[in-house]
């Protein structure tokens, strides 16, 4: 027959379990702090490795002092001071940079290549009406070096019914 534990034995067992629980909670907290530390290191390493290499990098790092200062500035009801008119003319804005490829020189010989639909494809498949030319796309290309063909223009018509 099994004997029943005494009150002192049960109290000792409860105290041992409480001590073990406290030790496990402390270890859990320590591991959670380590995980947070390693996640922060990983975030900073990714930021250092993959972020743009410019002054913008500093803006991405969290700074509590700057954020608190920005919030306090937002809370203040300060009106902006108007800048007085100096009477000087405004500075001219620089012309925007042109994008894309420069046009081909005019002295290159040209050849027109036109791509059009066949007669059997000029009927609309849904309403069977004849399609009309709605627009066209024009492209210009350099001559091929080996074939020495002239520069080509391509007209590709776009049709609708």
mmCIF file of C-alpha atoms in Angstrom, residues 23-156:
data_model
loop_
_atom_site.group_PDB
_atom_site.id
_atom_site.type_symbol
_atom_site.label_atom_id
_atom_site.label_comp_id
_atom_site.label_asym_id
_atom_site.label_seq_id
_atom_site.Cartn_x
_atom_site.Cartn_y
_atom_site.Cartn_z
ATOM 1 C CA UNK A 23 14.308 29.395 -12.809
ATOM 2 C CA UNK A 24 12.507 28.477 -16.047
ATOM 3 C CA UNK A 25 10.844 31.916 -16.212
ATOM 4 C CA UNK A 26 14.233 33.607 -15.705
ATOM 5 C CA UNK A 27 15.794 31.456 -18.443
ATOM 6 C CA UNK A 28 12.844 32.171 -20.738
ATOM 7 C CA UNK A 29 13.226 35.928 -20.168
ATOM 8 C CA UNK A 30 16.971 35.685 -20.803
ATOM 9 C CA UNK A 31 16.373 33.800 -24.070
ATOM 10 C CA UNK A 32 13.691 36.290 -25.142
ATOM 11 C CA UNK A 33 16.136 39.165 -24.570
ATOM 12 C CA UNK A 34 18.771 37.300 -26.612
ATOM 13 C CA UNK A 35 16.280 36.768 -29.460
ATOM 14 C CA UNK A 36 15.449 40.490 -29.481
ATOM 15 C CA UNK A 37 19.152 41.362 -29.486
ATOM 16 C CA UNK A 38 19.876 38.960 -32.373
ATOM 17 C CA UNK A 39 16.873 40.216 -34.368
ATOM 18 C CA UNK A 40 18.122 43.789 -33.947
ATOM 19 C CA UNK A 41 21.615 42.750 -35.068
ATOM 20 C CA UNK A 42 20.125 40.990 -38.086
ATOM 21 C CA UNK A 43 18.037 44.051 -39.001
ATOM 22 C CA UNK A 44 21.059 46.336 -38.753
ATOM 23 C CA UNK A 45 23.208 43.943 -40.778
ATOM 24 C CA UNK A 46 20.559 43.747 -43.508
ATOM 25 C CA UNK A 47 20.295 47.519 -43.456
ATOM 26 C CA UNK A 48 24.054 47.877 -43.777
ATOM 27 C CA UNK A 49 24.250 45.272 -46.537
ATOM 28 C CA UNK A 50 21.194 46.072 -48.680
ATOM 29 C CA UNK A 51 20.374 49.719 -47.970
ATOM 30 C CA UNK A 52 21.437 52.440 -50.411
ATOM 31 C CA UNK A 53 24.957 53.632 -49.792
ATOM 32 C CA UNK A 54 24.155 57.297 -49.240
ATOM 33 C CA UNK A 55 23.032 59.732 -46.574
ATOM 34 C CA UNK A 56 19.555 58.244 -46.752
ATOM 35 C CA UNK A 57 20.886 55.395 -44.635
ATOM 36 C CA UNK A 58 20.863 57.619 -41.545
ATOM 37 C CA UNK A 59 17.163 58.364 -41.979
ATOM 38 C CA UNK A 60 16.272 54.684 -41.765
ATOM 39 C CA UNK A 61 17.797 54.110 -38.334
ATOM 40 C CA UNK A 62 15.358 54.634 -35.488
ATOM 41 C CA UNK A 63 16.313 57.577 -33.299
ATOM 42 C CA UNK A 64 14.087 58.155 -30.279
ATOM 43 C CA UNK A 65 15.418 61.648 -29.533
ATOM 44 C CA UNK A 66 14.694 62.935 -33.048
ATOM 45 C CA UNK A 67 11.261 61.322 -33.072
ATOM 46 C CA UNK A 68 10.371 62.861 -29.701
ATOM 47 C CA UNK A 69 11.562 66.275 -30.915
ATOM 48 C CA UNK A 70 9.486 65.943 -34.084
ATOM 49 C CA UNK A 71 6.402 65.000 -32.081
ATOM 50 C CA UNK A 72 6.850 67.949 -29.733
ATOM 51 C CA UNK A 73 7.201 70.283 -32.731
ATOM 52 C CA UNK A 74 3.966 68.888 -34.176
ATOM 53 C CA UNK A 75 2.158 69.490 -30.895
ATOM 54 C CA UNK A 76 3.139 73.169 -30.698
ATOM 55 C CA UNK A 77 0.737 75.662 -32.249
ATOM 56 C CA UNK A 78 3.408 77.809 -33.881
ATOM 57 C CA UNK A 79 2.563 79.604 -37.098
ATOM 58 C CA UNK A 80 5.096 79.724 -39.923
ATOM 59 C CA UNK A 81 6.752 83.062 -40.533
ATOM 60 C CA UNK A 82 6.201 84.469 -44.031
ATOM 61 C CA UNK A 83 9.339 85.235 -46.036
ATOM 62 C CA UNK A 84 9.419 88.884 -47.142
ATOM 63 C CA UNK A 85 9.448 89.680 -50.866
ATOM 64 C CA UNK A 86 12.939 90.835 -51.888
ATOM 65 C CA UNK A 87 11.880 92.125 -55.307
ATOM 66 C CA UNK A 88 14.438 89.890 -57.063
ATOM 67 C CA UNK A 89 13.269 87.796 -60.010
ATOM 68 C CA UNK A 90 12.903 84.090 -59.437
ATOM 69 C CA UNK A 91 15.800 81.940 -60.549
ATOM 70 C CA UNK A 92 15.167 80.106 -63.821
ATOM 71 C CA UNK A 93 14.516 76.423 -63.444
ATOM 72 C CA UNK A 94 17.001 74.146 -65.199
ATOM 73 C CA UNK A 95 15.721 72.345 -68.269
ATOM 74 C CA UNK A 96 14.862 68.713 -67.590
ATOM 75 C CA UNK A 97 17.228 66.119 -68.984
ATOM 76 C CA UNK A 98 16.053 64.527 -72.187
ATOM 77 C CA UNK A 99 15.427 60.850 -71.910
ATOM 78 C CA UNK A 100 15.738 58.087 -74.390
ATOM 79 C CA UNK A 101 17.942 57.489 -77.364
ATOM 80 C CA UNK A 102 19.127 60.272 -79.655
ATOM 81 C CA UNK A 103 17.565 60.233 -83.141
ATOM 82 C CA UNK A 104 19.503 58.542 -85.928
ATOM 83 C CA UNK A 105 21.611 60.810 -88.168
ATOM 84 C CA UNK A 106 19.831 62.214 -91.212
ATOM 85 C CA UNK A 107 22.540 61.042 -93.641
ATOM 86 C CA UNK A 108 21.744 57.352 -93.077
ATOM 87 C CA UNK A 109 19.738 55.758 -95.897
ATOM 88 C CA UNK A 110 16.212 54.800 -94.835
ATOM 89 C CA UNK A 111 14.057 51.810 -95.732
ATOM 90 C CA UNK A 112 10.347 51.610 -94.946
ATOM 91 C CA UNK A 113 9.033 48.256 -93.728
ATOM 92 C CA UNK A 114 5.272 48.056 -93.212
ATOM 93 C CA UNK A 115 3.599 45.221 -91.325
ATOM 94 C CA UNK A 116 -0.098 44.861 -92.020
ATOM 95 C CA UNK A 117 -2.757 42.252 -91.340
ATOM 96 C CA UNK A 118 -3.720 39.808 -94.048
ATOM 97 C CA UNK A 119 -7.035 40.289 -95.831
ATOM 98 C CA UNK A 120 -8.563 37.313 -93.993
ATOM 99 C CA UNK A 121 -7.591 38.859 -90.613
ATOM 100 C CA UNK A 122 -9.114 42.297 -91.245
ATOM 101 C CA UNK A 123 -12.618 41.134 -90.249
ATOM 102 C CA UNK A 124 -13.538 41.508 -86.571
ATOM 103 C CA UNK A 125 -13.994 38.045 -84.998
ATOM 104 C CA UNK A 126 -16.824 39.193 -82.692
ATOM 105 C CA UNK A 127 -19.041 41.334 -84.933
ATOM 106 C CA UNK A 128 -17.762 40.331 -88.423
ATOM 107 C CA UNK A 129 -17.401 43.997 -89.488
ATOM 108 C CA UNK A 130 -14.389 45.240 -91.422
ATOM 109 C CA UNK A 131 -11.676 46.710 -89.159
ATOM 110 C CA UNK A 132 -10.336 50.163 -89.959
ATOM 111 C CA UNK A 133 -6.912 51.626 -89.258
ATOM 112 C CA UNK A 134 -6.990 53.388 -85.900
ATOM 113 C CA UNK A 135 -3.329 54.261 -85.498
ATOM 114 C CA UNK A 136 0.175 53.094 -86.123
ATOM 115 C CA UNK A 137 3.454 52.579 -84.351
ATOM 116 C CA UNK A 138 6.660 53.863 -85.933
ATOM 117 C CA UNK A 139 10.062 52.579 -84.833
ATOM 118 C CA UNK A 140 13.531 53.398 -86.076
ATOM 119 C CA UNK A 141 16.500 51.015 -85.908
ATOM 120 C CA UNK A 142 20.214 51.080 -86.637
ATOM 121 C CA UNK A 143 21.489 49.219 -89.695
ATOM 122 C CA UNK A 144 22.932 45.785 -89.108
ATOM 123 C CA UNK A 145 26.713 45.737 -89.440
ATOM 124 C CA UNK A 146 27.103 42.468 -91.311
ATOM 125 C CA UNK A 147 24.207 42.809 -93.724
ATOM 126 C CA UNK A 148 24.838 46.547 -94.296
ATOM 127 C CA UNK A 149 21.131 47.172 -94.709
ATOM 128 C CA UNK A 150 19.939 50.762 -94.379
ATOM 129 C CA UNK A 151 18.321 52.060 -91.218
ATOM 130 C CA UNK A 152 14.763 50.850 -91.052
ATOM 131 C CA UNK A 153 11.445 52.372 -90.128
ATOM 132 C CA UNK A 154 8.629 50.054 -89.122
ATOM 133 C CA UNK A 155 4.999 51.080 -89.387
ATOM 134 C CA UNK A 156 2.747 48.743 -87.443
#
